[in-house]
Amino acid sequence: MSFVESEERQALRKAVGELGKKYGYDWFNQQARTGGHTTELWLEAGKLGYLGVNLPEQYGGGGGGMADLSIVLEELGVAGCPLLMMVVSPSICGTVIARFGTDEQKQRWLPGLADGTTIMAFAITEPDAGSNSHQITTTARRTEDGWSLSGRKVFISGLDVAQAVLVVGRTEDAKTGKLKPALFIVPVDAPGVEYQQIEMDLISPDKQFALFLDDVRLPGEALVGSEDAALMQLFAGLNPERIMASAFAIGIARHALGKATAYVKERQVWKTPIGAHQGLAHPLAQIKIELELARLMLQKAAALYDSGDDLAAGEAANMAKYAAGEVAVRATDQAVQSLGGNGMTKEYGVASLVAAARATRIAPVSREMILNFVAQHSLGLPKSY
Ligand SMILES: Cc1cc2nc3c(=O)[nH]c(=O)nc-3n(C[C@H](O)[C@H](O)[C@H](O)COP(=O)(O)OP(=O)(O)OC[C@H]3O[C@@H](n4cnc5c(N)ncnc54)[C@H](O)[C@@H]3O)c2cc1C
């Protein structure tokens, strides 16, 4: 086991960091505040091979793994450009299709996901099921030549920039009881698909939507993999989601810590820079330690996932996501505190990070559901719900 990142990965970090700096937080924030998108950066990252770094070479990807893709998202976040759709498009959707899709599905979708010209959203959350995915009711009915899909989803990110959405439903013959999910690729412009933006109190260029599926007719080949093994397929996609959500949170935390540290080194209101006061220095030092711990867990989760150990990766990915969400919340809050009044200004751009960091405690899986997982699966405690 090595704690030293390979030269290749260090080079990837550096190159992605340079790309991120070319755009930077001011640009990203401007897109968010004006209803703009991050398409320019997204496409450039795709063209340079960063978005598809985890996807098979045969389909236009880089042939790497989640460890590589998480580096890309983390470093873009450090530069102030956390691209939320990376948590979804190349990671969950790309992974599920690459691992379980047919050759035709791989040919059709992976090259575009890899170079960024195709974006695929992911829809599992439902208004009446929430954290309890076993209760989802989006149902696929067999038709003569394929499927008819009906249901409702909420908080689906990026439907306005996506060409398709990977929908988690269940087949009619598995309508109730324990979730036996079936995964469908649904073009967002298919008849019967409608979506409506949910006004969020988040300053982000990535928007969330309510998705309505009303008798959406799909060809047989819209189903990804087998309807019988889909729970395993779903988990294979959710581990990358958690690994990438950790990278998203850690990127934001490092960005906030960087801004706070730079500020307290310069700002002087007594005889020394305010960073000399332990009231500010210690919380920042604690955050640095917690950040490094969360990153180690992220790297472990990614390494386990890339080695093919889905089960161990599941536990590590949950723990990494927990730790990353917690440190992101602490780092952004302490950044605001460190900057005093400037912490609340648009110019310094730290208060605007708080809600994004806060969301990483809720999505894609909440802090409480991770604690439930660890209590039950890691500690063997009884289930209370
Ligand atoms: C910015 C953002 C982007 C998102 N993007 C997507 C997306 O692209 N695709 C998608 O499918 N979803 C997306 N989501 C949805 C997200 O995954 C859900 O919000 C999340 O899983 C929580 O579900 P919920 O909101 O229904 O909360 P609920 O399930 O209603 O939970 C509310 C609270 O109760 C707690 N709780 C619930 N059950 C228990 C229990 N048994 N024990 C202890 N506590 C419990 C939860 O932890 C939470 O704190 C997004 C959400 C946000 C905020």
XYZ file of C-alpha atoms in Angstrom, residues 19-292:
274
model
C -7.511 24.466 -16.246
C -9.614 25.338 -13.178
C -7.581 28.490 -12.532
C -8.132 29.628 -16.110
C -11.849 29.910 -15.236
C -11.819 30.357 -11.432
C -14.418 31.087 -8.784
C -15.326 34.573 -10.024
C -16.303 33.163 -13.406
C -18.146 30.217 -11.830
C -20.003 32.486 -9.402
C -20.903 34.855 -12.219
C -22.455 31.978 -14.179
C -24.418 30.974 -11.073
C -25.704 34.482 -10.389
C -26.710 35.222 -13.966
C -28.423 31.918 -14.751
C -25.483 30.887 -16.929
C -23.952 27.468 -17.351
C -20.489 25.981 -17.079
C -20.585 24.541 -20.595
C -17.341 26.204 -21.707
C -15.316 24.640 -18.896
C -17.212 21.349 -19.157
C -16.430 20.989 -22.862
C -12.807 22.012 -22.454
C -12.377 19.478 -19.627
C -14.011 16.876 -21.866
C -11.790 17.696 -24.821
C -8.683 17.391 -22.663
C -9.797 13.906 -21.596
C -10.501 14.803 -17.965
C -14.253 14.083 -17.857
C -13.886 10.610 -19.307
C -10.675 9.679 -17.525
C -12.460 6.765 -15.762
C -14.218 5.389 -18.861
C -12.876 2.586 -21.086
C -10.367 3.659 -23.747
C -12.262 1.651 -26.334
C -15.158 4.126 -25.999
C -13.146 7.324 -25.929
C -12.265 7.326 -22.233
C -8.912 7.431 -20.484
C -8.990 3.873 -19.165
C -8.434 5.023 -15.554
C -10.715 4.716 -12.538
C -12.614 6.607 -9.883
C -9.343 7.634 -8.233
C -8.511 9.609 -11.390
C -11.973 11.069 -11.885
C -12.184 12.174 -8.250
C -8.863 14.022 -8.678
C -10.378 15.960 -11.588
C -13.435 17.051 -9.602
C -11.446 17.822 -6.445
C -8.938 20.031 -8.272
C -11.635 21.890 -10.225
C -13.313 22.524 -6.849
C -10.075 23.793 -5.329
C -9.898 26.284 -8.196
C -13.447 27.395 -7.371
C -15.263 25.461 -10.112
C -16.918 22.392 -8.555
C -18.762 20.807 -11.486
C -21.733 19.060 -9.876
C -22.664 17.128 -13.012
C -19.365 15.239 -12.767
C -20.898 13.459 -9.759
C -23.584 12.178 -12.097
C -22.719 12.038 -15.786
C -19.318 10.343 -16.226
C -19.370 8.685 -12.808
C -22.771 7.123 -12.010
C -24.138 6.972 -15.553
C -20.793 6.297 -17.262
C -19.911 3.569 -14.773
C -23.273 1.792 -14.927
C -23.280 1.783 -18.735
C -19.599 0.766 -18.976
C -20.094 -2.097 -16.514
C -23.551 -3.371 -17.393
C -24.608 -1.847 -20.716
C -24.822 -3.716 -24.019
C -22.244 -3.014 -26.728
C -24.817 -0.838 -28.503
C -25.479 1.204 -25.348
C -21.749 1.671 -24.794
C -21.225 2.767 -28.418
C -24.196 5.100 -28.251
C -23.482 6.852 -24.945
C -19.926 6.488 -23.654
C -17.972 8.533 -26.241
C -20.237 11.552 -25.622
C -20.102 11.156 -21.843
C -16.308 10.933 -22.097
C -15.761 14.047 -24.204
C -18.532 16.006 -22.479
C -20.703 16.497 -25.563
C -23.370 14.339 -23.896
C -24.573 14.918 -20.345
C -26.683 12.311 -18.581
C -28.609 13.171 -15.413
C -29.531 10.596 -12.771
C -32.946 10.271 -11.146
C -33.637 8.160 -8.093
C -35.150 10.549 -5.482
C -38.950 10.613 -5.289
C -41.168 12.989 -3.303
C -42.824 10.248 -1.233
C -39.823 7.962 -0.870
C -36.955 10.358 -0.073
C -34.099 8.580 1.672
C -36.079 5.337 1.609
C -35.378 4.214 -1.954
C -37.225 0.953 -1.321
C -40.434 2.991 -1.539
C -39.927 4.348 -5.042
C -42.987 3.928 -7.245
C -41.774 4.933 -10.717
C -42.968 1.923 -12.676
C -42.041 0.393 -16.013
C -44.760 -1.538 -17.819
C -43.897 -3.848 -20.690
C -45.342 -2.892 -24.080
C -45.281 -4.852 -27.321
C -41.935 -3.432 -28.360
C -40.422 -2.063 -25.153
C -41.477 -0.205 -22.030
C -43.827 2.471 -20.772
C -42.405 4.412 -17.834
C -44.471 6.542 -15.422
C -43.581 8.261 -12.175
C -42.293 11.386 -10.511
C -38.831 12.379 -9.308
C -37.537 15.412 -7.392
C -34.290 17.367 -6.987
C -32.869 15.990 -10.228
C -29.748 17.984 -11.103
C -28.915 19.247 -14.544
C -31.960 18.241 -16.618
C -31.646 21.585 -18.449
C -28.195 20.671 -19.776
C -28.698 16.916 -20.142
C -29.643 14.986 -23.254
C -30.793 11.957 -21.279
C -31.481 10.830 -17.744
C -30.777 7.469 -16.141
C -34.009 6.738 -14.276
C -34.260 4.254 -11.420
C -37.684 2.595 -11.517
C -39.129 -0.801 -10.837
C -40.884 -3.180 -13.201
C -44.599 -3.768 -12.845
C -44.143 -7.341 -11.631
C -41.860 -6.061 -8.831
C -44.105 -3.140 -7.973
C -44.129 -3.535 -4.221
C -41.878 -4.874 -1.499
C -38.094 -4.731 -1.377
C -36.639 -2.619 -4.144
C -35.825 -4.550 -7.284
C -34.757 -1.594 -9.371
C -34.654 -1.384 -13.127
C -32.511 1.299 -14.777
C -33.658 3.072 -17.940
C -31.955 5.588 -20.197
C -34.609 8.192 -21.011
C -34.003 10.991 -23.559
C -35.125 14.259 -21.914
C -37.042 15.227 -25.078
C -39.041 11.979 -25.237
C -42.836 12.470 -25.377
C -44.261 12.248 -21.848
C -41.139 13.712 -20.169
C -41.590 17.062 -18.461
C -39.478 18.887 -15.927
C -39.823 21.996 -13.847
C -37.095 23.898 -12.050
C -37.194 23.875 -8.253
C -36.131 27.250 -6.879
C -33.244 26.430 -4.552
C -31.553 28.777 -2.061
C -28.208 27.743 -3.515
C -25.894 29.938 -5.561
C -24.946 27.379 -8.160
C -24.925 27.166 -11.947
C -26.325 23.622 -11.587
C -30.083 23.581 -11.156
C -32.459 21.033 -9.636
C -35.749 19.914 -11.198
C -38.944 18.002 -10.559
C -39.243 15.341 -13.268
C -42.587 13.997 -14.490
C -42.739 10.788 -16.511
C -46.143 10.128 -18.004
C -46.436 6.944 -20.078
C -43.001 7.537 -21.608
C -42.594 4.975 -24.400
C -39.108 3.491 -24.544
C -37.567 0.854 -26.794
C -36.480 -2.447 -25.223
C -32.850 -1.334 -25.366
C -33.526 1.568 -22.973
C -33.175 -0.896 -20.085
C -29.588 -1.004 -18.837
C -28.344 -4.447 -17.907
C -30.625 -7.036 -16.464
C -33.816 -6.244 -14.574
C -32.975 -9.079 -12.176
C -29.490 -7.962 -11.193
C -30.249 -4.271 -11.116
C -29.817 -3.781 -7.355
C -26.173 -4.782 -7.714
C -25.934 -2.524 -10.789
C -27.472 0.362 -8.875
C -24.982 -0.003 -6.025
C -22.163 -0.146 -8.539
C -23.306 3.335 -9.612
C -23.967 4.688 -6.124
C -20.441 4.020 -4.858
C -18.923 6.247 -7.575
C -21.590 8.832 -6.712
C -20.466 8.886 -3.069
C -16.790 8.961 -3.998
C -17.435 11.885 -6.332
C -19.638 13.676 -3.793
C -16.670 13.420 -1.398
C -14.373 14.926 -4.027
C -16.915 17.698 -4.641
C -17.065 18.506 -0.893
C -13.299 18.288 -0.410
C -12.689 20.585 -3.384
C -14.986 23.212 -1.859
C -13.376 22.777 1.574
C -9.854 23.217 0.165
C -10.964 26.279 -1.792
C -12.498 27.848 1.354
C -9.487 26.983 3.523
C -7.146 28.461 0.897
C -9.072 31.732 0.837
C -9.253 31.935 4.640
C -5.564 31.163 5.107
C -4.453 33.721 2.533
C -6.648 36.365 4.157
C -5.572 35.842 7.777
C -1.899 35.981 6.771
C -2.392 39.519 5.440
C -5.106 41.117 7.520
C -3.802 43.044 10.497
C -5.968 44.859 13.054
C -3.685 44.672 16.118
C 0.079 44.282 15.982
C 0.227 41.017 14.044
C -1.696 39.409 11.190
C -4.949 37.984 12.585
C -3.716 34.495 11.638
C -1.333 34.705 14.593
C -4.296 34.617 16.996
C -4.989 31.067 18.057
C -8.711 31.767 18.026
C -8.384 31.771 14.244
C -5.267 29.643 13.722
C -6.504 26.583 15.644
C -9.853 26.103 13.883
C -8.053 26.456 10.535
C -5.415 23.932 11.625
C -8.170 21.533 12.765
C -9.866 21.873 9.405
C -6.573 21.135 7.642
C -6.257 17.915 9.671
C -9.871 16.889 9.068
C -9.432 17.625 5.382
C -6.396 15.376 5.103
